[in-house]
């Protein structure tokens, strides 16, 4: 399985502001791939898709 990270960590790694990343995911209706408590974790494939929408 690919690495799972939070929206904040993916945004930092992919060079996108965290707010833009989260807003793009929400606007596109993309849910986290995995939930642990209140934290949502995204796979690299999902994060890359969100990143493209955020730019």
PDB file of N, CA and C in Angstrom, residues 7 18-32 42 46 49-51 53-54:
ATOM      1  N   UNK A   7      -3.770  15.627   4.975  1.00  0.00           N
ATOM      2  CA  UNK A   7      -3.839  16.683   3.965  1.00  0.00           C
ATOM      3  C   UNK A   7      -2.720  17.700   4.167  1.00  0.00           C
ATOM      4  N   UNK A  18      -1.927  24.566   2.304  1.00  0.00           N
ATOM      5  CA  UNK A  18      -2.831  23.597   2.942  1.00  0.00           C
ATOM      6  C   UNK A  18      -4.296  23.951   2.713  1.00  0.00           C
ATOM      7  N   UNK A  19      -4.641  25.233   2.838  1.00  0.00           N
ATOM      8  CA  UNK A  19      -6.034  25.653   2.658  1.00  0.00           C
ATOM      9  C   UNK A  19      -6.514  25.361   1.232  1.00  0.00           C
ATOM     10  N   UNK A  20      -5.673  25.633   0.238  1.00  0.00           N
ATOM     11  CA  UNK A  20      -6.056  25.357  -1.160  1.00  0.00           C
ATOM     12  C   UNK A  20      -6.261  23.854  -1.365  1.00  0.00           C
ATOM     13  N   UNK A  21      -5.390  23.057  -0.771  1.00  0.00           N
ATOM     14  CA  UNK A  21      -5.481  21.596  -0.882  1.00  0.00           C
ATOM     15  C   UNK A  21      -6.808  21.106  -0.303  1.00  0.00           C
ATOM     16  N   UNK A  22      -7.110  21.547   0.921  1.00  0.00           N
ATOM     17  CA  UNK A  22      -8.339  21.111   1.590  1.00  0.00           C
ATOM     18  C   UNK A  22      -9.578  21.620   0.863  1.00  0.00           C
ATOM     19  N   UNK A  23      -9.534  22.872   0.392  1.00  0.00           N
ATOM     20  CA  UNK A  23     -10.674  23.437  -0.336  1.00  0.00           C
ATOM     21  C   UNK A  23     -10.920  22.689  -1.647  1.00  0.00           C
ATOM     22  N   UNK A  24      -9.844  22.329  -2.352  1.00  0.00           N
ATOM     23  CA  UNK A  24      -9.972  21.595  -3.617  1.00  0.00           C
ATOM     24  C   UNK A  24     -10.581  20.217  -3.377  1.00  0.00           C
ATOM     25  N   UNK A  25     -10.150  19.546  -2.318  1.00  0.00           N
ATOM     26  CA  UNK A  25     -10.687  18.224  -1.989  1.00  0.00           C
ATOM     27  C   UNK A  25     -12.176  18.319  -1.661  1.00  0.00           C
ATOM     28  N   UNK A  26     -12.530  19.341  -0.884  1.00  0.00           N
ATOM     29  CA  UNK A  26     -13.932  19.519  -0.489  1.00  0.00           C
ATOM     30  C   UNK A  26     -14.793  19.856  -1.705  1.00  0.00           C
ATOM     31  N   UNK A  27     -14.315  20.765  -2.549  1.00  0.00           N
ATOM     32  CA  UNK A  27     -15.068  21.181  -3.737  1.00  0.00           C
ATOM     33  C   UNK A  27     -15.310  20.007  -4.689  1.00  0.00           C
ATOM     34  N   UNK A  28     -14.317  19.116  -4.796  1.00  0.00           N
ATOM     35  CA  UNK A  28     -14.429  17.964  -5.694  1.00  0.00           C
ATOM     36  C   UNK A  28     -15.151  16.785  -5.028  1.00  0.00           C
ATOM     37  N   UNK A  29     -15.438  16.911  -3.742  1.00  0.00           N
ATOM     38  CA  UNK A  29     -16.125  15.839  -3.023  1.00  0.00           C
ATOM     39  C   UNK A  29     -15.241  14.629  -2.779  1.00  0.00           C
ATOM     40  N   UNK A  30     -13.927  14.857  -2.695  1.00  0.00           N
ATOM     41  CA  UNK A  30     -12.990  13.747  -2.482  1.00  0.00           C
ATOM     42  C   UNK A  30     -12.842  13.489  -0.986  1.00  0.00           C
ATOM     43  N   UNK A  31     -13.165  12.279  -0.589  1.00  0.00           N
ATOM     44  CA  UNK A  31     -13.061  11.870   0.808  1.00  0.00           C
ATOM     45  C   UNK A  31     -11.683  11.262   1.075  1.00  0.00           C
ATOM     46  N   UNK A  32     -11.218  11.326   2.328  1.00  0.00           N
ATOM     47  CA  UNK A  32      -9.950  10.666   2.665  1.00  0.00           C
ATOM     48  C   UNK A  32     -10.030   9.165   2.369  1.00  0.00           C
ATOM     49  N   UNK A  42      -4.726  10.431   3.180  1.00  0.00           N
ATOM     50  CA  UNK A  42      -4.839  10.316   1.726  1.00  0.00           C
ATOM     51  C   UNK A  42      -3.668   9.520   1.168  1.00  0.00           C
ATOM     52  N   UNK A  46      -4.409   9.882  -4.588  1.00  0.00           N
ATOM     53  CA  UNK A  46      -5.491  10.812  -4.274  1.00  0.00           C
ATOM     54  C   UNK A  46      -4.939  12.214  -4.040  1.00  0.00           C
ATOM     55  N   UNK A  49      -4.091  13.922  -7.279  1.00  0.00           N
ATOM     56  CA  UNK A  49      -5.307  14.362  -7.965  1.00  0.00           C
ATOM     57  C   UNK A  49      -5.812  15.673  -7.358  1.00  0.00           C
ATOM     58  N   UNK A  50      -5.821  15.754  -6.022  1.00  0.00           N
ATOM     59  CA  UNK A  50      -6.263  16.962  -5.326  1.00  0.00           C
ATOM     60  C   UNK A  50      -5.315  18.123  -5.636  1.00  0.00           C
ATOM     61  N   UNK A  51      -4.034  17.834  -5.661  1.00  0.00           N
ATOM     62  CA  UNK A  51      -3.021  18.866  -5.946  1.00  0.00           C
ATOM     63  C   UNK A  51      -3.254  19.498  -7.311  1.00  0.00           C
ATOM     64  N   UNK A  53      -6.069  19.773  -8.861  1.00  0.00           N
ATOM     65  CA  UNK A  53      -7.271  20.601  -8.765  1.00  0.00           C
ATOM     66  C   UNK A  53      -6.998  21.915  -8.031  1.00  0.00           C
ATOM     67  N   UNK A  54      -6.049  21.877  -7.109  1.00  0.00           N
ATOM     68  CA  UNK A  54      -5.747  23.060  -6.287  1.00  0.00           C
ATOM     69  C   UNK A  54      -4.948  24.119  -7.051  1.00  0.00           C
TER      70      UNK A  54
END
